[in-house]
N, CA and C atoms as an extended XYZ file, in Angstrom:
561
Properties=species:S:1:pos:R:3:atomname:S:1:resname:S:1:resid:I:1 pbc="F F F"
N       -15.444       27.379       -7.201 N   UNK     1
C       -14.943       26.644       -8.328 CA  UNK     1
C       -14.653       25.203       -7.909 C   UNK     1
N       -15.060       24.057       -8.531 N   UNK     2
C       -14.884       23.009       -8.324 CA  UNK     2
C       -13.527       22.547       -8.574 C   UNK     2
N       -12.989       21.664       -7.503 N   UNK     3
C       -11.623       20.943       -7.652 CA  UNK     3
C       -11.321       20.260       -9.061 C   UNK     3
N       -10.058       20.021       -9.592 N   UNK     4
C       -10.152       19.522      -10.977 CA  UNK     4
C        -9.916       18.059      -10.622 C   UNK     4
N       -10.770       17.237      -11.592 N   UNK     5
C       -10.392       15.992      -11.864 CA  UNK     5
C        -9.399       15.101      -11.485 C   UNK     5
N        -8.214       15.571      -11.837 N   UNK     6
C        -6.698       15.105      -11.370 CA  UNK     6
C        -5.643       16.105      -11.459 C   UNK     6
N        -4.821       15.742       -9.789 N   UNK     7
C        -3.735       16.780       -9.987 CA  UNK     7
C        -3.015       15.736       -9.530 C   UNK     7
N        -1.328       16.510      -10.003 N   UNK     8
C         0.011       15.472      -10.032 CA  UNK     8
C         0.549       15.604       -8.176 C   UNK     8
N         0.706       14.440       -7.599 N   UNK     9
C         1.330       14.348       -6.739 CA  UNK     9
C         3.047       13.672       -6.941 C   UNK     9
N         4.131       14.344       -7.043 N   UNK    10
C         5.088       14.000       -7.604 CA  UNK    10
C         6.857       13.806       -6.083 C   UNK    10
N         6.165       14.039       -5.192 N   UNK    11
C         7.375       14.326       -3.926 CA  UNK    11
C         8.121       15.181       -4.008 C   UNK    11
N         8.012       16.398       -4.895 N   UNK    12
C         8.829       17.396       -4.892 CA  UNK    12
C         8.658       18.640       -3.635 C   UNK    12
N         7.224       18.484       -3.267 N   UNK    13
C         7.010       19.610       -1.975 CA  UNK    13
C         6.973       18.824       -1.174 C   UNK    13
N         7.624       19.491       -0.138 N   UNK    14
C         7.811       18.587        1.071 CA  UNK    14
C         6.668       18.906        2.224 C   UNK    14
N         5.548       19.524        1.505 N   UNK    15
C         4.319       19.817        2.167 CA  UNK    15
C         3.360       18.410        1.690 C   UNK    15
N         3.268       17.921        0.371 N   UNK    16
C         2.691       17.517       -0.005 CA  UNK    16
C         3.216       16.413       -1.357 C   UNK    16
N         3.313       15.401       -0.170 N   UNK    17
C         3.852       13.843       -0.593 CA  UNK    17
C         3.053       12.716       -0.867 C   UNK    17
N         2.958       11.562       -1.631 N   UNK    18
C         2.299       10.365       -1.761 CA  UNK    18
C         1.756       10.224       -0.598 C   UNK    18
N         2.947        9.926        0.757 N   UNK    19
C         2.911        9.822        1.995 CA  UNK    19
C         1.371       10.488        2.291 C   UNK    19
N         1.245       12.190        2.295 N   UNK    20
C         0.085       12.539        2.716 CA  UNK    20
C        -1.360       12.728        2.452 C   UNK    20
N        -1.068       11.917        0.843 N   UNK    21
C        -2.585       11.412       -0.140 CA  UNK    21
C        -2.665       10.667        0.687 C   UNK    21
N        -2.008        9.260        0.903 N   UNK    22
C        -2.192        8.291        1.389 CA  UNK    22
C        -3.069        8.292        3.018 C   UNK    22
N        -2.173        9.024        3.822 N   UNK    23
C        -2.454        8.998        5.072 CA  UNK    23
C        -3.689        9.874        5.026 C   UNK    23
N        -4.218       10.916        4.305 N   UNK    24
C        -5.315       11.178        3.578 CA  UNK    24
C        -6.568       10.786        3.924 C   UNK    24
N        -6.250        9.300        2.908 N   UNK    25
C        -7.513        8.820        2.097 CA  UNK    25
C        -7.884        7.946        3.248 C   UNK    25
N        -6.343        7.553        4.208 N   UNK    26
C        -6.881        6.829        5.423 CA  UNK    26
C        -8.450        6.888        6.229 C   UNK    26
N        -7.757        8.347        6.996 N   UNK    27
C        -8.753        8.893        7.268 CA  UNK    27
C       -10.210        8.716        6.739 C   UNK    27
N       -10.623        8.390        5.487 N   UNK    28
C       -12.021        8.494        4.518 CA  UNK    28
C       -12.189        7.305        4.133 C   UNK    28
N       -11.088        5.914        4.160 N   UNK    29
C       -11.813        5.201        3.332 CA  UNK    29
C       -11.948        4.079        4.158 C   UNK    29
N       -13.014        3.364        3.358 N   UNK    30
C       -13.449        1.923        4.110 CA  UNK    30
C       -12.218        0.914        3.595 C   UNK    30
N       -12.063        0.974        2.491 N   UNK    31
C       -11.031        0.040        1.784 CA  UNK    31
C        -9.649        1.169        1.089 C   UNK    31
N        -8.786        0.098        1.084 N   UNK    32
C        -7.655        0.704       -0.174 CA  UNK    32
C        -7.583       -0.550       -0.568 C   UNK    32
N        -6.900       -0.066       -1.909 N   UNK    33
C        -6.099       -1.568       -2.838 CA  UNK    33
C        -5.488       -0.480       -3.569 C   UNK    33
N        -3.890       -1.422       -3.468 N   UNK    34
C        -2.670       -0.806       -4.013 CA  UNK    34
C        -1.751       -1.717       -4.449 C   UNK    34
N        -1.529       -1.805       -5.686 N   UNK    35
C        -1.094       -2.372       -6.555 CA  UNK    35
C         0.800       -1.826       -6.605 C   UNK    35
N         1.507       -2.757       -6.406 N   UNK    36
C         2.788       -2.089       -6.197 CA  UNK    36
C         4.238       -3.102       -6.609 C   UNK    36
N         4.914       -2.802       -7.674 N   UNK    37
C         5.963       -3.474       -7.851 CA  UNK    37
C         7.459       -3.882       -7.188 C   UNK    37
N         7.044       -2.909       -6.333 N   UNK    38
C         7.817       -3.358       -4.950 CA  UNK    38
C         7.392       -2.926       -3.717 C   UNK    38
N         7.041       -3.653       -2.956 N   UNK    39
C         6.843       -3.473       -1.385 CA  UNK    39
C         7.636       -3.917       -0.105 C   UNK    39
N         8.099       -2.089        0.223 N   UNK    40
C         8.524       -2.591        2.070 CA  UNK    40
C         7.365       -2.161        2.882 C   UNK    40
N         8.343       -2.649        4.233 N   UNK    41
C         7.205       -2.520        5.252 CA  UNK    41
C         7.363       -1.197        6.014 C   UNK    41
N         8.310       -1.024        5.208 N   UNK    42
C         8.707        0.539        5.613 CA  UNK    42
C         7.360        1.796        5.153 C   UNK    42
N         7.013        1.407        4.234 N   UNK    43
C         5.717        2.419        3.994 CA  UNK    43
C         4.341        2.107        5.103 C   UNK    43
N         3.897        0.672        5.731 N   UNK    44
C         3.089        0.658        6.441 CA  UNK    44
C         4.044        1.714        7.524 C   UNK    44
N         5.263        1.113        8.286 N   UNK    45
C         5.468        1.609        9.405 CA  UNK    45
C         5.639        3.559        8.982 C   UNK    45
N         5.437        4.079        8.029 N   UNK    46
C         5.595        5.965        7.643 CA  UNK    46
C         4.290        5.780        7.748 C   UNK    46
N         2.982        4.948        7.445 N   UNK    47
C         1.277        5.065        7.777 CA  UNK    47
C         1.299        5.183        9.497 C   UNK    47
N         1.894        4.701        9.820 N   UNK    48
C         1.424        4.066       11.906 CA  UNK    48
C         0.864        5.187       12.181 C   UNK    48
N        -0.520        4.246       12.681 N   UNK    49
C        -1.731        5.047       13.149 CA  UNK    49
C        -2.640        5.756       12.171 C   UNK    49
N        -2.087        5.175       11.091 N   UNK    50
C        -2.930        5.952        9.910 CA  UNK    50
C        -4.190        4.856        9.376 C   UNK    50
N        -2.860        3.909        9.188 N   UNK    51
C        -3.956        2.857        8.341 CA  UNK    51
C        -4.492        1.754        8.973 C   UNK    51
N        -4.071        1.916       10.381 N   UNK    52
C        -4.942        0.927       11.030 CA  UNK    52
C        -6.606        1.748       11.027 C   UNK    52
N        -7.000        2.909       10.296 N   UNK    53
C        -8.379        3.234       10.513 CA  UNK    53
C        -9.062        3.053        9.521 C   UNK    53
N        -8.359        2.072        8.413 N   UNK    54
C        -9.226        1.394        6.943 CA  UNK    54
C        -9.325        0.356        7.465 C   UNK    54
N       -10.332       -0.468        6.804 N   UNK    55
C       -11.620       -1.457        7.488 CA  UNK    55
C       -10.474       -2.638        6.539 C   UNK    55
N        -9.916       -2.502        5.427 N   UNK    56
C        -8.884       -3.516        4.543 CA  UNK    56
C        -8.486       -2.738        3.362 C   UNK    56
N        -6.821       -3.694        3.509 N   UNK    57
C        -6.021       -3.078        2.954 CA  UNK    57
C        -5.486       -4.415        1.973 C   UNK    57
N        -5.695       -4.158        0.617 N   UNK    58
C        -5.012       -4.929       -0.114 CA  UNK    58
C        -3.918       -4.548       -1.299 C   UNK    58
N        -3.224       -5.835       -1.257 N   UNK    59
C        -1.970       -4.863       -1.718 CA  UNK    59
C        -1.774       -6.297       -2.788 C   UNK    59
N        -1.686       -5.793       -4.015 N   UNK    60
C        -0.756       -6.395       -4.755 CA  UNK    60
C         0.574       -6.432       -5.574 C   UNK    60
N         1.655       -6.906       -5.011 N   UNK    61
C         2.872       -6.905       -4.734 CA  UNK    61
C         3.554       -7.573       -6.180 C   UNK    61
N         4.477       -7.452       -6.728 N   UNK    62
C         5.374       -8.199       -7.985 CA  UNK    62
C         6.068       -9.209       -7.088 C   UNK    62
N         6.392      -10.223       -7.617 N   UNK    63
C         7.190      -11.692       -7.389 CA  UNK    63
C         8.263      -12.175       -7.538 C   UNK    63
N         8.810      -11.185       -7.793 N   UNK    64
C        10.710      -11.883       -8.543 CA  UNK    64
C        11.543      -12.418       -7.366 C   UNK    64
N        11.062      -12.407       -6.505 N   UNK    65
C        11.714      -13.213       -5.500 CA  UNK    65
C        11.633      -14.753       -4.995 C   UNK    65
N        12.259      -15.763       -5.598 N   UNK    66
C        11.766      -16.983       -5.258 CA  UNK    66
C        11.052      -17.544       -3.989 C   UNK    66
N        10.519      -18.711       -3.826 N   UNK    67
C        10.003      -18.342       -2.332 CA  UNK    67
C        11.138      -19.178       -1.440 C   UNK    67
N        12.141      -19.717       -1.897 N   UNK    68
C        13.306      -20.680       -1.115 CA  UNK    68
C        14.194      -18.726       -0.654 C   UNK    68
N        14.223      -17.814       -1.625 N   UNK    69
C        15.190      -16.662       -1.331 CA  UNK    69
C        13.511      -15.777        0.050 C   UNK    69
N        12.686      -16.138       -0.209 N   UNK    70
C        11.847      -15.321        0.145 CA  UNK    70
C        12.166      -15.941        1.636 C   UNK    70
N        11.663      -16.879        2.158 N   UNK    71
C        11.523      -17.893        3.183 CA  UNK    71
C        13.181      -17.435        4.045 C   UNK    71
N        14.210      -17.588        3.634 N   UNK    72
C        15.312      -17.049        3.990 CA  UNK    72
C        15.655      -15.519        4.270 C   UNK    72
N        15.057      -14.672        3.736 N   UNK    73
C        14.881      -13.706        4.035 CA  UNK    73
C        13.843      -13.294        5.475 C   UNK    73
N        12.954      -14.289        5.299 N   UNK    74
C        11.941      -13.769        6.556 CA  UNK    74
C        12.350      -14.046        7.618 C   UNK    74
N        13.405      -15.331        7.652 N   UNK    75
C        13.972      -15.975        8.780 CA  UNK    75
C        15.292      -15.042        9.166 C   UNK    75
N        15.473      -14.578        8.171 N   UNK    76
C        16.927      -13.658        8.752 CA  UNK    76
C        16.088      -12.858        9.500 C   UNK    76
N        14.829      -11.890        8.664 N   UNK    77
C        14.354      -11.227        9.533 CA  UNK    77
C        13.783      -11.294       10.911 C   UNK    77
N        13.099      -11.988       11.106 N   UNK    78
C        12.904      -12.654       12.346 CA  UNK    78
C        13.733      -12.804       13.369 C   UNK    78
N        15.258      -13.358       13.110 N   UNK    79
C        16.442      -13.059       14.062 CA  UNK    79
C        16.637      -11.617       14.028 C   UNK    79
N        16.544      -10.706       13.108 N   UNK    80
C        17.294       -9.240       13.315 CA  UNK    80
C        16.296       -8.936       13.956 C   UNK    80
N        14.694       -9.097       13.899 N   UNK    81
C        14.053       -8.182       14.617 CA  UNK    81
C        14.196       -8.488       16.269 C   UNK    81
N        14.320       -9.429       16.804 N   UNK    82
C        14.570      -10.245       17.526 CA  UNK    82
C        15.778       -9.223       18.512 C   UNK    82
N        16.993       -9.250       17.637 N   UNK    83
C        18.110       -8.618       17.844 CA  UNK    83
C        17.955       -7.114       18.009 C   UNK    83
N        17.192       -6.395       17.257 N   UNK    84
C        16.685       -5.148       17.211 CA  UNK    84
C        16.114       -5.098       18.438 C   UNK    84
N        15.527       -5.164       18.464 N   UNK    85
C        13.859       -5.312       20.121 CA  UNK    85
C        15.107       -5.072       21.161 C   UNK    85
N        15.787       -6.052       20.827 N   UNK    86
C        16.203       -6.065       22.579 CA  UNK    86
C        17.335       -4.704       22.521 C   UNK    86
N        18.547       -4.175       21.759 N   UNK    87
C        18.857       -2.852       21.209 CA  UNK    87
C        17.695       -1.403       21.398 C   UNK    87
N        16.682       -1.833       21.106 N   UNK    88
C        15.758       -0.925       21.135 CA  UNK    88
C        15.757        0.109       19.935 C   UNK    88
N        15.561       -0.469       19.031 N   UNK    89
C        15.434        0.480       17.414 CA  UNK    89
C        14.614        0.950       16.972 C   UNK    89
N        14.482        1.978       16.834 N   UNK    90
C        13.182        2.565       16.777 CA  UNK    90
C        12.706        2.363       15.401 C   UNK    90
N        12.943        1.831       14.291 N   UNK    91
C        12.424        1.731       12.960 CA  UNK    91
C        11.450        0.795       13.498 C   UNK    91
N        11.615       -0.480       14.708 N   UNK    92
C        10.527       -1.472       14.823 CA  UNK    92
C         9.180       -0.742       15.539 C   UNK    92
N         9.419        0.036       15.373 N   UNK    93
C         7.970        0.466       15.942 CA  UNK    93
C         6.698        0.204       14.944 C   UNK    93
N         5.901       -0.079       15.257 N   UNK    94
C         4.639       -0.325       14.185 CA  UNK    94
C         4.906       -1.997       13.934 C   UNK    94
N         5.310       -2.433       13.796 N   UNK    95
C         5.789       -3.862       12.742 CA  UNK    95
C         4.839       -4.621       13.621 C   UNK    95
N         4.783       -4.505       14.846 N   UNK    96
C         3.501       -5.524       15.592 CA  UNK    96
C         2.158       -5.726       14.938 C   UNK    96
N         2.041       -4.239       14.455 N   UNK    97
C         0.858       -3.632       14.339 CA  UNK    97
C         0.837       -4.272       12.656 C   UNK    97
N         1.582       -4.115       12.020 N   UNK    98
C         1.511       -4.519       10.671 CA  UNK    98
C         1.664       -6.104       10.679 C   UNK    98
N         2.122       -7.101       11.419 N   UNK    99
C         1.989       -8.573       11.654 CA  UNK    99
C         0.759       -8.836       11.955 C   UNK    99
N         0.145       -8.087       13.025 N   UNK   100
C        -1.325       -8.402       13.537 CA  UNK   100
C        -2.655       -8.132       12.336 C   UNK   100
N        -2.106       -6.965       11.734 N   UNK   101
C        -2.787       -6.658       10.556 CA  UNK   101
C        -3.320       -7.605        9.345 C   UNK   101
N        -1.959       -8.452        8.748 N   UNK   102
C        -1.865       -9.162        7.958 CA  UNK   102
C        -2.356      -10.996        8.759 C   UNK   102
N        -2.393      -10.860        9.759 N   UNK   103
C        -2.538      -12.432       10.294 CA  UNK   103
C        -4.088      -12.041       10.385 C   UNK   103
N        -4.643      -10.915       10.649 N   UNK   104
C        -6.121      -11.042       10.979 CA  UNK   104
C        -7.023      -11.111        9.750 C   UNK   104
N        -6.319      -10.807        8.490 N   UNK   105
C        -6.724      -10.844        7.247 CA  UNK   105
C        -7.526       -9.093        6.899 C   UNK   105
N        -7.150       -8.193        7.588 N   UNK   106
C        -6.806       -6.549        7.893 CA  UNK   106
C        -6.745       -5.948        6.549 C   UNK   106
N        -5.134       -6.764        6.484 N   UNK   107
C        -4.194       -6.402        5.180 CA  UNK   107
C        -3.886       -8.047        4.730 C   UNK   107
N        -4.053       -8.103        3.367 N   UNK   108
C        -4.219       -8.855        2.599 CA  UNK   108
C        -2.948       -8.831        1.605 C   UNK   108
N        -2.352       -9.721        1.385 N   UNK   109
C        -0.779       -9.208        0.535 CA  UNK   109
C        -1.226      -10.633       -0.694 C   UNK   109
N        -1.069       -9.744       -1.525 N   UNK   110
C        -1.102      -11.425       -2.893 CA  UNK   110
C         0.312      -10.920       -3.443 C   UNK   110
N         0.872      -12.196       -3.995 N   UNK   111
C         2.084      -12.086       -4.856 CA  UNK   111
C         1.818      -11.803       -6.166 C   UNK   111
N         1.567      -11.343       -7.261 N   UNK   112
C         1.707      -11.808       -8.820 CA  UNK   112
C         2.457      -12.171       -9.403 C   UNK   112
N         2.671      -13.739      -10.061 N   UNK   113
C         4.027      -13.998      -10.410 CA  UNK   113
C         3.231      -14.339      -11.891 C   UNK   113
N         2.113      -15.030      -12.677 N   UNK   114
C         2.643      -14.640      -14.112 CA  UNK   114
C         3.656      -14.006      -14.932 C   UNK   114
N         3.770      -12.982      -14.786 N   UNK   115
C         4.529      -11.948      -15.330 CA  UNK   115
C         5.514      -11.192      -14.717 C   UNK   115
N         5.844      -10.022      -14.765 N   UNK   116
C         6.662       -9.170      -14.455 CA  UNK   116
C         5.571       -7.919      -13.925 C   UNK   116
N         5.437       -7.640      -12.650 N   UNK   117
C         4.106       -6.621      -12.244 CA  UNK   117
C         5.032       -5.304      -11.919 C   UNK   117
N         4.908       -4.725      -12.524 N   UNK   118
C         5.523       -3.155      -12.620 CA  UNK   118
C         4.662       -2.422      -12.241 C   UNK   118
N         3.178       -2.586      -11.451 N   UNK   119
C         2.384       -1.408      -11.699 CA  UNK   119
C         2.141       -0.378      -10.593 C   UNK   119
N         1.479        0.466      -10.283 N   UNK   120
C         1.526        1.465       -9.512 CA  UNK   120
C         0.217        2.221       -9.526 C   UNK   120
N        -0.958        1.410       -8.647 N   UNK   121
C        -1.867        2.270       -8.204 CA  UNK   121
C        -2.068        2.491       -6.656 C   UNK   121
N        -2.703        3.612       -6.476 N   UNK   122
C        -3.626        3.615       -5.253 CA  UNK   122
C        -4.907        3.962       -5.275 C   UNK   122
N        -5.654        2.819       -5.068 N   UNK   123
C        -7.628        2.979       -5.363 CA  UNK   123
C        -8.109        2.889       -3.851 C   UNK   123
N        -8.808        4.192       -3.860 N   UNK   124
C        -9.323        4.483       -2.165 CA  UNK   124
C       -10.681        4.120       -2.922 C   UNK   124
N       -11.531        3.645       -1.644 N   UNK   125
C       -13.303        3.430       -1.363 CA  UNK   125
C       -13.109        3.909       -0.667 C   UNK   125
N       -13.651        5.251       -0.896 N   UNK   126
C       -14.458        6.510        0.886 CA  UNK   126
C       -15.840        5.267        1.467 C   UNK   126
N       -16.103        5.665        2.635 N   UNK   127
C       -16.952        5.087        3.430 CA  UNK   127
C       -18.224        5.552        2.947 C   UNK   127
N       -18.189        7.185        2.450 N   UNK   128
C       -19.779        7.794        2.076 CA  UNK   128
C       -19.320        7.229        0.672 C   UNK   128
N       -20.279        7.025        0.476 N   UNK   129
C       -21.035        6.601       -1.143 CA  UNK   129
C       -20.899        7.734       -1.999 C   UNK   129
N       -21.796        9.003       -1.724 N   UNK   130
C       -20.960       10.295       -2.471 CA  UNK   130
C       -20.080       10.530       -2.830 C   UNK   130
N       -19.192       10.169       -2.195 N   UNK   131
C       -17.318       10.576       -2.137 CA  UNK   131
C       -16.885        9.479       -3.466 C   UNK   131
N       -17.571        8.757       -3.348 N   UNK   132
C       -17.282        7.738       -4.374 CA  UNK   132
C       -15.567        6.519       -4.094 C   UNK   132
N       -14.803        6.371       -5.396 N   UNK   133
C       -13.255        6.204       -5.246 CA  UNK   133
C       -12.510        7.026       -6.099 C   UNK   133
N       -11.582        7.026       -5.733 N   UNK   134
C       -10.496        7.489       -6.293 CA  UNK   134
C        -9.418        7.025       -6.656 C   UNK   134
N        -8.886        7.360       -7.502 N   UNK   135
C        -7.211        6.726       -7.329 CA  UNK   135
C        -6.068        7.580       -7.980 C   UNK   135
N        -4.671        7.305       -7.502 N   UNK   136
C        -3.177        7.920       -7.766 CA  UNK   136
C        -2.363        6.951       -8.562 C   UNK   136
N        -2.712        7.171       -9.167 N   UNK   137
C        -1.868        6.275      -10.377 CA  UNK   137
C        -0.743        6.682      -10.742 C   UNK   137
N         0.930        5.744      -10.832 N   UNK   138
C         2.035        6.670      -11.271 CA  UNK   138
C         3.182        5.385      -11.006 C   UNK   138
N         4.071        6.199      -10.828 N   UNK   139
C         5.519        5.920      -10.472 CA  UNK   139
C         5.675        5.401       -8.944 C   UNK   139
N         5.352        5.513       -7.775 N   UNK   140
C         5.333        5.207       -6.865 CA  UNK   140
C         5.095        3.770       -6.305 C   UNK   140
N         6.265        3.148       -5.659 N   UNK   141
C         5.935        2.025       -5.030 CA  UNK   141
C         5.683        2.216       -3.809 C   UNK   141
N         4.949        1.173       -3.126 N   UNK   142
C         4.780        0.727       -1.811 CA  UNK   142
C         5.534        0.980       -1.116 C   UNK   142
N         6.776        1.522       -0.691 N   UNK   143
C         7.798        1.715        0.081 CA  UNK   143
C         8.152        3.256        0.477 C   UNK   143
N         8.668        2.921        1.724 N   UNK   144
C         8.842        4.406        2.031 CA  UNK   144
C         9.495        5.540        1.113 C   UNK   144
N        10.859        4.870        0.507 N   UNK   145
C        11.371        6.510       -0.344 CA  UNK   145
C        10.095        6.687       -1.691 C   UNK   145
N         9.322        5.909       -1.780 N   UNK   146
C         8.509        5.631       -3.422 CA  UNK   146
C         7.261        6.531       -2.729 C   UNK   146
N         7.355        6.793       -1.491 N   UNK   147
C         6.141        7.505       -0.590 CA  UNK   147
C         6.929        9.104       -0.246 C   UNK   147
N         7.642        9.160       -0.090 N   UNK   148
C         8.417       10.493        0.663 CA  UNK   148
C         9.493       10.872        0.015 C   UNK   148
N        10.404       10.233       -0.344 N   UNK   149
C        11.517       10.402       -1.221 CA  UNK   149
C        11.780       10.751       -2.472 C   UNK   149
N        11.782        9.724       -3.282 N   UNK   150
C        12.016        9.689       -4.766 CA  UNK   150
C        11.191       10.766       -5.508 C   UNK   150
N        11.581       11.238       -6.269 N   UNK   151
C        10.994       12.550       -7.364 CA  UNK   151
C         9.689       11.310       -8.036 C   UNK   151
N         8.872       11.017       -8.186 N   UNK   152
C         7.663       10.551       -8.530 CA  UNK   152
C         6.922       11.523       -9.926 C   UNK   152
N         5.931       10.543      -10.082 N   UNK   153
C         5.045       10.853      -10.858 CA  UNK   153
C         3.609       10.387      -10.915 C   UNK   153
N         2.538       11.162       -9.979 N   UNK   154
C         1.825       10.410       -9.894 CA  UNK   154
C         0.085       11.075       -9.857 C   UNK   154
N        -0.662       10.558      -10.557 N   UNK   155
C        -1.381       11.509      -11.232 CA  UNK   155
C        -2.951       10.977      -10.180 C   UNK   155
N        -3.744       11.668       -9.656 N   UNK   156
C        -4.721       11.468       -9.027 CA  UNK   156
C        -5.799       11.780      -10.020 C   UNK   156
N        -6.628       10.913       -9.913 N   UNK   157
C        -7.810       10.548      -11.195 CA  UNK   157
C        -9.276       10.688      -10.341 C   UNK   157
N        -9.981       11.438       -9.996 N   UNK   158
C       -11.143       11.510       -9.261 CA  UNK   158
C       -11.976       11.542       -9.894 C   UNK   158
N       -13.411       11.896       -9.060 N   UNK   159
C       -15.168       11.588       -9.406 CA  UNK   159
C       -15.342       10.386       -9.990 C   UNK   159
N       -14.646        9.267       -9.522 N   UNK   160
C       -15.041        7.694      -10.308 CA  UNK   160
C       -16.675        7.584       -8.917 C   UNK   160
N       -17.346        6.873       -9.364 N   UNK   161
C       -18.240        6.654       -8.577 CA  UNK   161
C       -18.293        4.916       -8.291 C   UNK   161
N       -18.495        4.392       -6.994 N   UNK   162
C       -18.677        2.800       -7.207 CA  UNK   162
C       -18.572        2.234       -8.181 C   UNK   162
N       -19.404        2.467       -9.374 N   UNK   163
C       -19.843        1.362      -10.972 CA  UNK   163
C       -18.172        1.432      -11.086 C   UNK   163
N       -18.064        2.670      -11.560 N   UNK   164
C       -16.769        2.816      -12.472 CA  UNK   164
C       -15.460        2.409      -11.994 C   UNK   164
N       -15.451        2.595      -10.302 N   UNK   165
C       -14.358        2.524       -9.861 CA  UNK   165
C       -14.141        0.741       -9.661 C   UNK   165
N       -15.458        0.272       -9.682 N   UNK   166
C       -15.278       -1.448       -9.442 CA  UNK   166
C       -14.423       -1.836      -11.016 C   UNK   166
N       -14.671       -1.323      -11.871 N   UNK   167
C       -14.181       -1.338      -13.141 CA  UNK   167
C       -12.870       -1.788      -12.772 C   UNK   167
N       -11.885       -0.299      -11.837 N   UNK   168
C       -10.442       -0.329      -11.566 CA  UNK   168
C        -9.858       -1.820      -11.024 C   UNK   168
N       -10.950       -2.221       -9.815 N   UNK   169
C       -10.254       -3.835       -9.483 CA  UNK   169
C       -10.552       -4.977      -10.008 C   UNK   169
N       -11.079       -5.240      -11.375 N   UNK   170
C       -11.319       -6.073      -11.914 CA  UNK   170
C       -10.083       -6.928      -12.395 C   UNK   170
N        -9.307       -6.592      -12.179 N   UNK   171
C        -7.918       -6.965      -12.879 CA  UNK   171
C        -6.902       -7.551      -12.158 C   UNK   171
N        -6.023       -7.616      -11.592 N   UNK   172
C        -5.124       -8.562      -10.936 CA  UNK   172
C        -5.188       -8.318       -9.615 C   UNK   172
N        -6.378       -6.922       -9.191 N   UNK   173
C        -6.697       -6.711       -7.612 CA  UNK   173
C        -8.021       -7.168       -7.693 C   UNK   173
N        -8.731       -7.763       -8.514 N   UNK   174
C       -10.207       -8.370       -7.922 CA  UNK   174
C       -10.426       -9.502       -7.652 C   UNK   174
N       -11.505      -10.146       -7.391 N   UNK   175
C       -11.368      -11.543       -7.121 CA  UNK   175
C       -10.944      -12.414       -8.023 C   UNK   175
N       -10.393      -13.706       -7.981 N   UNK   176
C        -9.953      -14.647       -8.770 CA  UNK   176
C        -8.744      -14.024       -9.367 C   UNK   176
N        -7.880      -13.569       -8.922 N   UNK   177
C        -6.612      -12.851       -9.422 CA  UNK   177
C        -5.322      -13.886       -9.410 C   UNK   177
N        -4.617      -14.186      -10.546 N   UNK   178
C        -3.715      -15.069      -10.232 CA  UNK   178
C        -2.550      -14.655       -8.801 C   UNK   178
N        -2.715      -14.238       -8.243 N   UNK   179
C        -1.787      -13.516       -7.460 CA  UNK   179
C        -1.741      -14.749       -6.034 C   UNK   179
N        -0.747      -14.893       -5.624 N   UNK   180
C        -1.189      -15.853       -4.421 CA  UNK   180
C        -0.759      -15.372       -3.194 C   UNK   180
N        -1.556      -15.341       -2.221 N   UNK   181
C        -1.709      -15.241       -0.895 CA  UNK   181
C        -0.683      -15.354        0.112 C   UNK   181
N        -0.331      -14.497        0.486 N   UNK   182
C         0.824      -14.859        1.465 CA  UNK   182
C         0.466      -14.292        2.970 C   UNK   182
N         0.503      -15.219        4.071 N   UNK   183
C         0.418      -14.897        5.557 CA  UNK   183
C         2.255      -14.755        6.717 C   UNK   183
N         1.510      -13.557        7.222 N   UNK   184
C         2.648      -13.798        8.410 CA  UNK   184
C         3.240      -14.758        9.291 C   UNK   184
N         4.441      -15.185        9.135 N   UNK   185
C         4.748      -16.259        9.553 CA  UNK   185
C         5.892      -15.953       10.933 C   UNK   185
N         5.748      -16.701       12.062 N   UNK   186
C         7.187      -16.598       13.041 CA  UNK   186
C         7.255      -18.099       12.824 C   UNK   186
N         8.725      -18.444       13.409 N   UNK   187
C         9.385      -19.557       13.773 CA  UNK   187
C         8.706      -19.993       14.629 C   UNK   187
């Protein structure tokens, strides 16, 4: 019997989380693009070792953060991680790996600030052509509890093939997207 179309991935089994679609599709795809109204870096570092085996990772992120509050924030961060390292904290594990990612142009982060970006996909490209894309569309943000935690809602939509699935990034994840570009920065 063939698999159905779409089934709900929601974080209620603790067998089977966003977290392990995700780390998943790793495994299979050449690309992701994930569309997300809030992003930590806490969900790359719950991937480590996962998603460094997609060829690029793009993510489009919501904006309500000015960039004078943004810029201040990175600089605090930068001292805590700083402060962390030498403590030895284990949450910094991966974060190298996710700086190197984003400076090599790996992982790709755009802001969207037009509007208010509330949205919530995940669109895998498998590497075989057969396999086609897919995507998990729902409630889930970019961040670790929106991956493992939080009661979710999130509905996996399969058998899109290339044509159809290029359809999916035509929109504020395809090219010419008002969304703007942001790189890793140290002091």
């Amino acid at each position: 019997m063939a698999a159905p179309d779409s089934f709900i991935v929601d974080n209620t089994n603790d067998d089977w989380k966003a977290l392990q679609y995700v780390r998943a599709w790793c495994e299979l795809s050449s690309s992701i693009d994930i569309a997300t109204g809030h992003f930590e870096i806490g969900a790359f570092l719950a991937l480590d070792g996962e998603w460094q085996k997609v060829d690029k990772i793009r993510l489009l992120i919501g904006g309500e953060t000015s960039r004078s509050t943004a810029d201040a924030v990175a600089a605090a961060l930068d001292t805590s991680i700083k402060v962390e390292r030498q403590s030895g904290d284990a949450f910094l594990t991966g974060i190298d790996a996710v700086v190197d990612g984003i400076r090599s142009g790996k992982v790709e982060i755009r802001v969207y600030k037009p509007r208010k970006f509330h949205a919530k996909a995940y669109i895998t490209h498998a590497r075989n052509p057969v396999v086609g894309a897919e995507a998990l569309v729902g409630s889930s943000n970019f961040t670790r509890p929106g991956l493992t935690q939080n009661v979710e809602l999130n509905v996996r939509h399969s058998r899109y093939r290339d044509r159809r699935a290029a359809g999916l990034v035509r929109g504020p994840l395809g090219a010419g997207d008002p969304g703007e570009s942001r790189t890793a920065r140290r002091p």
